[in-house]
Each structure stands twice: as structure tokens, then as C-alpha cells.
């Protein structure tokens, strides 16, 4: 595609949605791919804005029809990126951002090695738990089982961080937004952002990244 394909993954509750929405107010020309999902809308989510909410039958029909660039089952629900989202961004020559889980990200990396992958980490398991609980309370959905499943899932997802080109820790929100902006602009060719973007490269295996991974090992 003419534009750049950005893949963003993070354990649920890391603050990916928060980061991405702030990023999009700072960076022009970044389209967001709206995924299909079989899960129910949460909080103030609207069909066609955060997701296209669909049934399992319809999703399976789309899988059989080859409508997805990638798809995966996450926490008991299907999620998928429509091929048409990619086609549309390509036609417009715009950058496209995919917010997808690690299973889907690995599928896209294999199909499109030129994609730029970014992994967002929470600063620690304790902070992740707190954020998941805060969000659930705000959305009046305090199912402990769901929260526990997401916490357990986080550890497995973090194992895949080295497959990504960049990794950033969402501790202080402003800093994480600045890092993400730097990565996007650097990938677009802005050399002024090189220094900050390079600190987020997984090749640099920063002590900060290692410290977060160790905290999740304990
Ligand atoms: P995700 O999209 O990764 O599942 P959200 O963006 O919904 O996560 O964030 C989960 C919760 O954490 C929300 O309540 C959000 O306001 C909060 N949050 C996100 N980033 C930060 C941050 N850097 N510091 C403190 N709270 C944050
Ligand atoms: P949530 O239900 O919290 O919105 O998302 C749960 C997980 O599904 C997140 O890790 C999110 O990135 C992932 N996800 C959202 N859309 C897609 C998609 O189209 N494909 C894949 N593989 N994962 C997705």
C-alpha cells in the first residue's frame, strides 16, 4: 500500500485505546481500521465507530468468504480486520492503524512484513489490574472473571513483544503519547524524531522494557 500500515497491540487495559485516540488528535492522515467483533458493545461504544458488532454466524460467513486480512478468537469472541479497510486506505494513500491482538498481529506481519508494529506495555501487573478494574467500574461491568482472564492473558501476550519493531511503556500518559507520535513521524521520514523513536525500538532492549517483563514474570 502507498501509506504505512501500523499494527498496535497491547494487553487489554494497558491504555491502548486512550493512547491511540490522543495520537490521532496530534498526527494527521492516520486512519483507524474498524474491526468486526462478535462481542457486545461496552459502555458508550457504537456500532461502526469503535467496532462493527456482528453475530458469530455472520462472522463465520465472512471468514469463509475470505473477507478478513486476519482474524482471531480473543477471550471467547471473534475479532477481525476486513480486507476492505486495507483496500480503502490504499486507494486514498493514507496510513492505516490496526489495533489488533498478538495472534492477528503475527498473521499481518507474515503477510505484510513492511508493516510497522508497536507493542504497548503496562508499567506493571499491579497497574494493569488497577486500570482494568477502574475501566470496568466506569462501564458498570465488574465481572471479576473477565478481569482475571485478561490479567492472565497479558503474560502470554508479553512473550511476543520481541516480534514487534517497537515497544513502549504506558506509564505517564503524556510520555507514552510523545513516544508513539515520534515512532509514527520517524517512520514517515521525520529525522527530528529519530532519537526518541530509537529508544522505543525493541532492538535497543531498553532496561525499562526488561524491567516490565521481569515484573510480569514474578
Ligand atoms: P485498552 O484499550 O488497552 O484496553 P484503555 O485505553 O481502555 O485500555 O485504558 C484502560 C484504563 O486505563 C482506562 O480507564 C484509562 O483511562 C486508563 N489509562 C490509560 N492510560 C493511562 C495512563 N497512562 N495512566 C493512567 N491511567 C491510564
Ligand atoms: P476489546 O474487547 O478490549 O476491545 O479488545 C480485546 C482485544 O481484541 C484487544 O487486544 C484488541 O486489540 C483485539 N482486537 C480488536 N480488534 C481486533 C481485530 O480486528 N483482530 C484481532 N486479531 N484482534 C483485535
mmCIF file of C-alpha atoms and ligand atoms in Angstrom:
data_model
loop_
_atom_site.group_PDB
_atom_site.id
_atom_site.type_symbol
_atom_site.label_atom_id
_atom_site.label_comp_id
_atom_site.label_asym_id
_atom_site.label_seq_id
_atom_site.Cartn_x
_atom_site.Cartn_y
_atom_site.Cartn_z
ATOM 1 C CA UNK A 1 0.000 0.000 0.000
ATOM 2 C CA UNK A 2 1.121 3.589 -0.600
ATOM 3 C CA UNK A 3 0.631 4.541 3.041
ATOM 4 C CA UNK A 4 2.212 2.868 6.046
ATOM 5 C CA UNK A 5 0.427 0.076 7.898
ATOM 6 C CA UNK A 6 0.845 0.444 11.656
ATOM 7 C CA UNK A 7 -0.016 -2.517 13.888
ATOM 8 C CA UNK A 8 -0.622 -1.736 17.533
ATOM 9 C CA UNK A 9 -1.062 -4.430 20.172
ATOM 10 C CA UNK A 10 -1.251 -4.384 23.931
ATOM 11 C CA UNK A 11 -2.667 -6.475 26.716
ATOM 12 C CA UNK A 12 -6.238 -5.373 27.358
ATOM 13 C CA UNK A 13 -6.300 -2.468 29.835
ATOM 14 C CA UNK A 14 -2.794 -1.189 29.039
ATOM 15 C CA UNK A 15 -4.260 2.060 27.745
ATOM 16 C CA UNK A 16 -4.011 1.405 24.034
ATOM 17 C CA UNK A 17 -7.384 2.988 23.157
ATOM 18 C CA UNK A 18 -6.540 6.042 25.270
ATOM 19 C CA UNK A 19 -3.149 6.392 23.587
ATOM 20 C CA UNK A 20 -4.452 5.877 20.078
ATOM 21 C CA UNK A 21 -7.224 8.432 20.460
ATOM 22 C CA UNK A 22 -4.730 11.025 21.750
ATOM 23 C CA UNK A 23 -2.287 10.175 18.989
ATOM 24 C CA UNK A 24 -4.929 10.761 16.351
ATOM 25 C CA UNK A 25 -5.542 14.299 17.624
ATOM 26 C CA UNK A 26 -1.800 15.027 17.171
ATOM 27 C CA UNK A 27 -0.995 13.231 13.930
ATOM 28 C CA UNK A 28 -2.768 13.877 10.626
ATOM 29 C CA UNK A 29 -3.562 11.305 7.984
ATOM 30 C CA UNK A 30 -3.811 8.278 10.227
ATOM 31 C CA UNK A 31 -6.914 6.201 9.541
ATOM 32 C CA UNK A 32 -8.169 3.743 12.114
ATOM 33 C CA UNK A 33 -9.332 0.365 10.900
ATOM 34 C CA UNK A 34 -12.672 -0.507 12.465
ATOM 35 C CA UNK A 35 -12.646 -4.221 13.242
ATOM 36 C CA UNK A 36 -15.517 -6.674 13.249
ATOM 37 C CA UNK A 37 -16.263 -8.375 16.546
ATOM 38 C CA UNK A 38 -18.797 -10.784 17.981
ATOM 39 C CA UNK A 39 -18.557 -9.293 21.471
ATOM 40 C CA UNK A 40 -21.284 -6.972 22.776
ATOM 41 C CA UNK A 41 -20.803 -3.189 22.831
ATOM 42 C CA UNK A 42 -19.204 -1.873 26.044
ATOM 43 C CA UNK A 43 -20.037 1.424 27.740
ATOM 44 C CA UNK A 44 -20.661 4.141 25.172
ATOM 45 C CA UNK A 45 -19.389 2.135 22.186
ATOM 46 C CA UNK A 46 -21.349 2.499 18.961
ATOM 47 C CA UNK A 47 -21.682 0.180 16.001
ATOM 48 C CA UNK A 48 -19.473 1.481 13.162
ATOM 49 C CA UNK A 49 -17.414 3.730 15.431
ATOM 50 C CA UNK A 50 -15.315 1.505 17.738
ATOM 51 C CA UNK A 51 -16.283 -1.778 16.063
ATOM 52 C CA UNK A 52 -18.752 -3.348 13.686
ATOM 53 C CA UNK A 53 -20.670 -5.560 16.092
ATOM 54 C CA UNK A 54 -21.834 -8.745 14.455
ATOM 55 C CA UNK A 55 -23.042 -12.267 15.168
ATOM 56 C CA UNK A 56 -20.911 -15.412 15.198
ATOM 57 C CA UNK A 57 -22.839 -16.727 12.179
ATOM 58 C CA UNK A 58 -22.178 -13.599 10.138
ATOM 59 C CA UNK A 59 -18.520 -13.541 11.240
ATOM 60 C CA UNK A 60 -18.033 -17.173 10.215
ATOM 61 C CA UNK A 61 -19.679 -16.442 6.883
ATOM 62 C CA UNK A 62 -17.173 -13.600 6.341
ATOM 63 C CA UNK A 63 -14.249 -15.891 7.279
ATOM 64 C CA UNK A 64 -15.452 -18.457 4.723
ATOM 65 C CA UNK A 65 -15.808 -15.696 2.134
ATOM 66 C CA UNK A 66 -12.172 -14.589 2.623
ATOM 67 C CA UNK A 67 -13.259 -11.147 3.820
ATOM 68 C CA UNK A 68 -10.582 -10.857 6.545
ATOM 69 C CA UNK A 69 -6.917 -9.878 6.309
ATOM 70 C CA UNK A 70 -6.582 -11.516 9.730
ATOM 71 C CA UNK A 71 -8.898 -12.721 12.456
ATOM 72 C CA UNK A 72 -8.588 -14.345 15.854
ATOM 73 C CA UNK A 73 -10.566 -15.524 18.823
ATOM 74 C CA UNK A 74 -9.808 -13.348 21.838
ATOM 75 C CA UNK A 75 -11.380 -14.002 25.257
ATOM 76 C CA UNK A 76 -14.099 -16.126 23.676
ATOM 77 C CA UNK A 77 -15.097 -13.665 20.952
ATOM 78 C CA UNK A 78 -14.064 -13.317 17.325
ATOM 79 C CA UNK A 79 -12.282 -10.198 16.122
ATOM 80 C CA UNK A 80 -11.167 -9.486 12.561
ATOM 81 C CA UNK A 81 -9.766 -6.865 10.210
ATOM 82 C CA UNK A 82 -11.627 -6.613 6.916
ATOM 83 C CA UNK A 83 -9.563 -6.705 3.726
ATOM 84 C CA UNK A 84 -11.739 -3.792 2.577
ATOM 85 C CA UNK A 85 -10.256 -1.498 5.297
ATOM 86 C CA UNK A 86 -6.809 -2.021 3.822
ATOM 87 C CA UNK A 87 -8.059 -1.588 0.257
ATOM 88 C CA UNK A 88 -9.792 1.652 1.167
ATOM 89 C CA UNK A 89 -6.681 3.143 2.851
ATOM 90 C CA UNK A 90 -4.580 2.046 -0.122
ATOM 91 C CA UNK A 91 -6.894 3.794 -2.574
ATOM 92 C CA UNK A 92 -6.650 7.009 -0.543
ATOM 93 C CA UNK A 93 -2.873 6.595 0.015
ATOM 94 C CA UNK A 94 -3.329 7.062 3.748
ATOM 95 C CA UNK A 95 -1.607 5.417 6.692
ATOM 96 C CA UNK A 96 -3.729 2.816 8.422
ATOM 97 C CA UNK A 97 -3.638 1.833 12.062
ATOM 98 C CA UNK A 98 -4.690 -1.645 13.158
ATOM 99 C CA UNK A 99 -5.456 -2.154 16.836
ATOM 100 C CA UNK A 100 -5.283 -5.939 16.999
ATOM 101 C CA UNK A 101 -4.190 -8.691 19.369
ATOM 102 C CA UNK A 102 -0.891 -10.563 19.084
ATOM 103 C CA UNK A 103 -2.372 -13.529 17.174
ATOM 104 C CA UNK A 104 -3.737 -11.197 14.490
ATOM 105 C CA UNK A 105 -0.582 -9.075 14.502
ATOM 106 C CA UNK A 106 1.610 -12.093 13.760
ATOM 107 C CA UNK A 107 -0.655 -13.007 10.828
ATOM 108 C CA UNK A 108 -0.337 -9.480 9.384
ATOM 109 C CA UNK A 109 3.453 -9.377 9.953
ATOM 110 C CA UNK A 110 3.774 -12.586 7.927
ATOM 111 C CA UNK A 111 1.582 -11.293 5.094
ATOM 112 C CA UNK A 112 2.939 -7.753 5.120
ATOM 113 C CA UNK A 113 6.498 -7.663 6.502
ATOM 114 C CA UNK A 114 6.744 -3.941 5.733
ATOM 115 C CA UNK A 115 4.081 -3.175 8.376
ATOM 116 C CA UNK A 116 5.350 -1.207 11.391
ATOM 117 C CA UNK A 117 4.477 -2.999 14.611
ATOM 118 C CA UNK A 118 4.206 -1.335 18.011
ATOM 119 C CA UNK A 119 3.588 -3.082 21.320
ATOM 120 C CA UNK A 120 2.276 -1.143 24.297
ATOM 121 C CA UNK A 121 3.076 -2.422 27.779
ATOM 122 C CA UNK A 122 1.534 -1.503 31.098
ATOM 123 C CA UNK A 123 4.175 -0.454 33.655
ATOM 124 C CA UNK A 124 3.475 -3.416 35.978
ATOM 125 C CA UNK A 125 0.915 -6.165 36.667
ATOM 126 C CA UNK A 126 -0.393 -4.134 39.624
ATOM 127 C CA UNK A 127 -1.055 -1.063 37.471
ATOM 128 C CA UNK A 128 -2.662 -3.203 34.789
ATOM 129 C CA UNK A 129 -5.040 -4.713 37.343
ATOM 130 C CA UNK A 130 -5.903 -1.263 38.673
ATOM 131 C CA UNK A 131 -6.639 0.077 35.176
ATOM 132 C CA UNK A 132 -8.780 -2.925 34.272
ATOM 133 C CA UNK A 133 -10.769 -2.505 37.481
ATOM 134 C CA UNK A 134 -11.165 1.258 37.019
ATOM 135 C CA UNK A 135 -12.395 0.799 33.500
ATOM 136 C CA UNK A 136 -14.810 -1.954 34.480
ATOM 137 C CA UNK A 137 -16.230 0.184 37.287
ATOM 138 C CA UNK A 138 -16.641 3.142 34.925
ATOM 139 C CA UNK A 139 -18.511 0.900 32.483
ATOM 140 C CA UNK A 140 -20.536 -0.794 35.238
ATOM 141 C CA UNK A 141 -19.169 -4.180 34.225
ATOM 142 C CA UNK A 142 -17.334 -5.576 37.254
ATOM 143 C CA UNK A 143 -17.103 -9.215 36.263
ATOM 144 C CA UNK A 144 -14.074 -10.485 38.244
ATOM 145 C CA UNK A 145 -13.773 -13.477 35.957
ATOM 146 C CA UNK A 146 -13.381 -11.264 32.876
ATOM 147 C CA UNK A 147 -10.740 -9.161 34.633
ATOM 148 C CA UNK A 148 -8.821 -12.261 35.766
ATOM 149 C CA UNK A 149 -8.891 -13.723 32.252
ATOM 150 C CA UNK A 150 -7.439 -10.502 30.865
ATOM 151 C CA UNK A 151 -4.690 -10.388 33.504
ATOM 152 C CA UNK A 152 -3.700 -13.997 32.787
ATOM 153 C CA UNK A 153 -3.760 -13.282 29.046
ATOM 154 C CA UNK A 154 -1.410 -10.325 29.464
ATOM 155 C CA UNK A 155 1.518 -12.503 30.487
ATOM 156 C CA UNK A 156 1.252 -14.658 27.359
ATOM 157 C CA UNK A 157 0.899 -11.653 25.085
ATOM 158 C CA UNK A 158 4.001 -10.022 26.599
ATOM 159 C CA UNK A 159 6.032 -13.065 25.476
ATOM 160 C CA UNK A 160 5.555 -11.847 21.913
ATOM 161 C CA UNK A 161 6.954 -8.345 22.450
ATOM 162 C CA UNK A 162 10.241 -9.191 20.702
ATOM 163 C CA UNK A 163 8.377 -9.900 17.457
ATOM 164 C CA UNK A 164 7.405 -6.227 17.318
ATOM 165 C CA UNK A 165 9.582 -3.448 15.914
ATOM 166 C CA UNK A 166 8.792 -1.015 18.723
ATOM 167 C CA UNK A 167 7.657 -1.315 22.340
ATOM 168 C CA UNK A 168 6.610 1.464 24.645
ATOM 169 C CA UNK A 169 5.578 1.535 28.265
ATOM 170 C CA UNK A 170 2.376 3.419 29.028
ATOM 171 C CA UNK A 171 3.238 4.784 32.448
ATOM 172 C CA UNK A 172 2.867 8.575 32.288
ATOM 173 C CA UNK A 173 0.344 9.083 29.506
ATOM 174 C CA UNK A 174 1.936 12.248 28.022
ATOM 175 C CA UNK A 175 5.290 10.494 27.670
ATOM 176 C CA UNK A 176 3.780 7.436 26.009
ATOM 177 C CA UNK A 177 1.824 9.639 23.578
ATOM 178 C CA UNK A 178 5.015 11.564 22.741
ATOM 179 C CA UNK A 179 6.873 8.301 22.093
ATOM 180 C CA UNK A 180 4.131 6.932 19.887
ATOM 181 C CA UNK A 181 3.983 10.181 17.930
ATOM 182 C CA UNK A 182 7.780 10.046 17.489
ATOM 183 C CA UNK A 183 7.611 6.480 16.144
ATOM 184 C CA UNK A 184 4.881 7.346 13.629
ATOM 185 C CA UNK A 185 6.604 10.518 12.424
ATOM 186 C CA UNK A 186 10.027 8.847 12.265
ATOM 187 C CA UNK A 187 8.579 6.030 10.150
ATOM 188 C CA UNK A 188 7.195 8.738 7.869
ATOM 189 C CA UNK A 189 10.713 10.102 7.466
ATOM 190 C CA UNK A 190 10.921 12.845 10.092
ATOM 191 C CA UNK A 191 14.551 12.652 11.254
ATOM 192 C CA UNK A 192 13.863 15.030 14.165
ATOM 193 C CA UNK A 193 12.015 12.169 15.844
ATOM 194 C CA UNK A 194 14.777 9.629 15.340
ATOM 195 C CA UNK A 195 16.335 9.794 18.820
ATOM 196 C CA UNK A 196 13.072 9.293 20.692
ATOM 197 C CA UNK A 197 11.787 6.663 18.259
ATOM 198 C CA UNK A 198 15.008 4.661 18.587
ATOM 199 C CA UNK A 199 14.637 4.453 22.361
ATOM 200 C CA UNK A 200 11.403 2.533 21.664
ATOM 201 C CA UNK A 201 12.972 0.087 19.213
ATOM 202 C CA UNK A 202 12.863 -3.469 20.603
ATOM 203 C CA UNK A 203 16.391 -3.878 19.174
ATOM 204 C CA UNK A 204 17.591 -1.472 21.825
ATOM 205 C CA UNK A 205 16.162 -3.810 24.534
ATOM 206 C CA UNK A 206 15.951 -0.931 26.981
ATOM 207 C CA UNK A 207 16.372 -1.579 30.726
ATOM 208 C CA UNK A 208 12.860 -0.185 31.173
ATOM 209 C CA UNK A 209 11.357 -2.770 28.835
ATOM 210 C CA UNK A 210 13.290 -5.571 30.538
ATOM 211 C CA UNK A 211 12.156 -4.375 33.971
ATOM 212 C CA UNK A 212 8.480 -4.504 32.950
ATOM 213 C CA UNK A 213 8.870 -8.001 31.508
ATOM 214 C CA UNK A 214 10.591 -9.179 34.687
ATOM 215 C CA UNK A 215 7.776 -7.754 36.826
ATOM 216 C CA UNK A 216 5.294 -9.915 34.884
ATOM 217 C CA UNK A 217 7.487 -12.999 35.352
ATOM 218 C CA UNK A 218 7.300 -12.819 39.167
HETATM 219 P P1 LIG B 1 -7.044 -0.685 26.361
HETATM 220 O O1 LIG B 1 -7.571 -0.014 25.146
HETATM 221 O O2 LIG B 1 -5.588 -1.020 26.253
HETATM 222 O O3 LIG B 1 -7.835 -1.882 26.780
HETATM 223 P P2 LIG B 1 -7.925 1.717 27.805
HETATM 224 O O4 LIG B 1 -7.393 2.792 26.907
HETATM 225 O O5 LIG B 1 -9.393 1.452 27.815
HETATM 226 O O6 LIG B 1 -7.114 0.340 27.591
HETATM 227 O O7 LIG B 1 -7.409 2.092 29.277
HETATM 228 C C1 LIG B 1 -7.738 1.301 30.424
HETATM 229 C C2 LIG B 1 -7.927 2.237 31.622
HETATM 230 O O8 LIG B 1 -6.681 2.828 31.999
HETATM 231 C C3 LIG B 1 -8.871 3.407 31.324
HETATM 232 O O9 LIG B 1 -9.641 3.645 32.486
HETATM 233 C C4 LIG B 1 -7.921 4.576 31.025
HETATM 234 O O10 LIG B 1 -8.477 5.815 31.347
HETATM 235 C C5 LIG B 1 -6.736 4.267 31.949
HETATM 236 N N1 LIG B 1 -5.417 4.726 31.438
HETATM 237 C C6 LIG B 1 -4.923 4.608 30.189
HETATM 238 N N2 LIG B 1 -3.665 5.095 30.106
HETATM 239 C C7 LIG B 1 -3.338 5.532 31.343
HETATM 240 C C8 LIG B 1 -2.165 6.146 31.929
HETATM 241 N N3 LIG B 1 -1.060 6.374 31.223
HETATM 242 N N4 LIG B 1 -2.219 6.453 33.230
HETATM 243 C C9 LIG B 1 -3.309 6.190 33.978
HETATM 244 N N5 LIG B 1 -4.461 5.636 33.506
HETATM 245 C C10 LIG B 1 -4.471 5.294 32.202
HETATM 246 P P1 LIG B 2 -11.568 -5.264 23.440
HETATM 247 O O1 LIG B 2 -12.652 -6.264 23.573
HETATM 248 O O2 LIG B 2 -10.955 -4.871 24.780
HETATM 249 O O3 LIG B 2 -11.959 -4.059 22.624
HETATM 250 O O4 LIG B 2 -10.390 -5.940 22.619
HETATM 251 C C1 LIG B 2 -9.854 -7.155 23.036
HETATM 252 C C2 LIG B 2 -8.638 -7.484 22.186
HETATM 253 O O5 LIG B 2 -9.038 -7.719 20.827
HETATM 254 C C3 LIG B 2 -7.608 -6.347 22.142
HETATM 255 O O6 LIG B 2 -6.324 -6.934 22.320
HETATM 256 C C4 LIG B 2 -7.740 -5.825 20.730
HETATM 257 O O7 LIG B 2 -6.518 -5.300 20.238
HETATM 258 C C5 LIG B 2 -8.119 -7.073 19.976
HETATM 259 N N1 LIG B 2 -8.720 -6.780 18.667
HETATM 260 C C6 LIG B 2 -9.555 -5.767 18.334
HETATM 261 N N2 LIG B 2 -9.854 -5.813 17.036
HETATM 262 C C7 LIG B 2 -9.177 -6.867 16.528
HETATM 263 C C8 LIG B 2 -9.062 -7.432 15.220
HETATM 264 O O8 LIG B 2 -9.615 -6.985 14.234
HETATM 265 N N3 LIG B 2 -8.275 -8.546 15.099
HETATM 266 C C9 LIG B 2 -7.610 -9.095 16.147
HETATM 267 N N4 LIG B 2 -6.849 -10.153 15.906
HETATM 268 N N5 LIG B 2 -7.697 -8.590 17.381
HETATM 269 C C10 LIG B 2 -8.469 -7.490 17.567
#
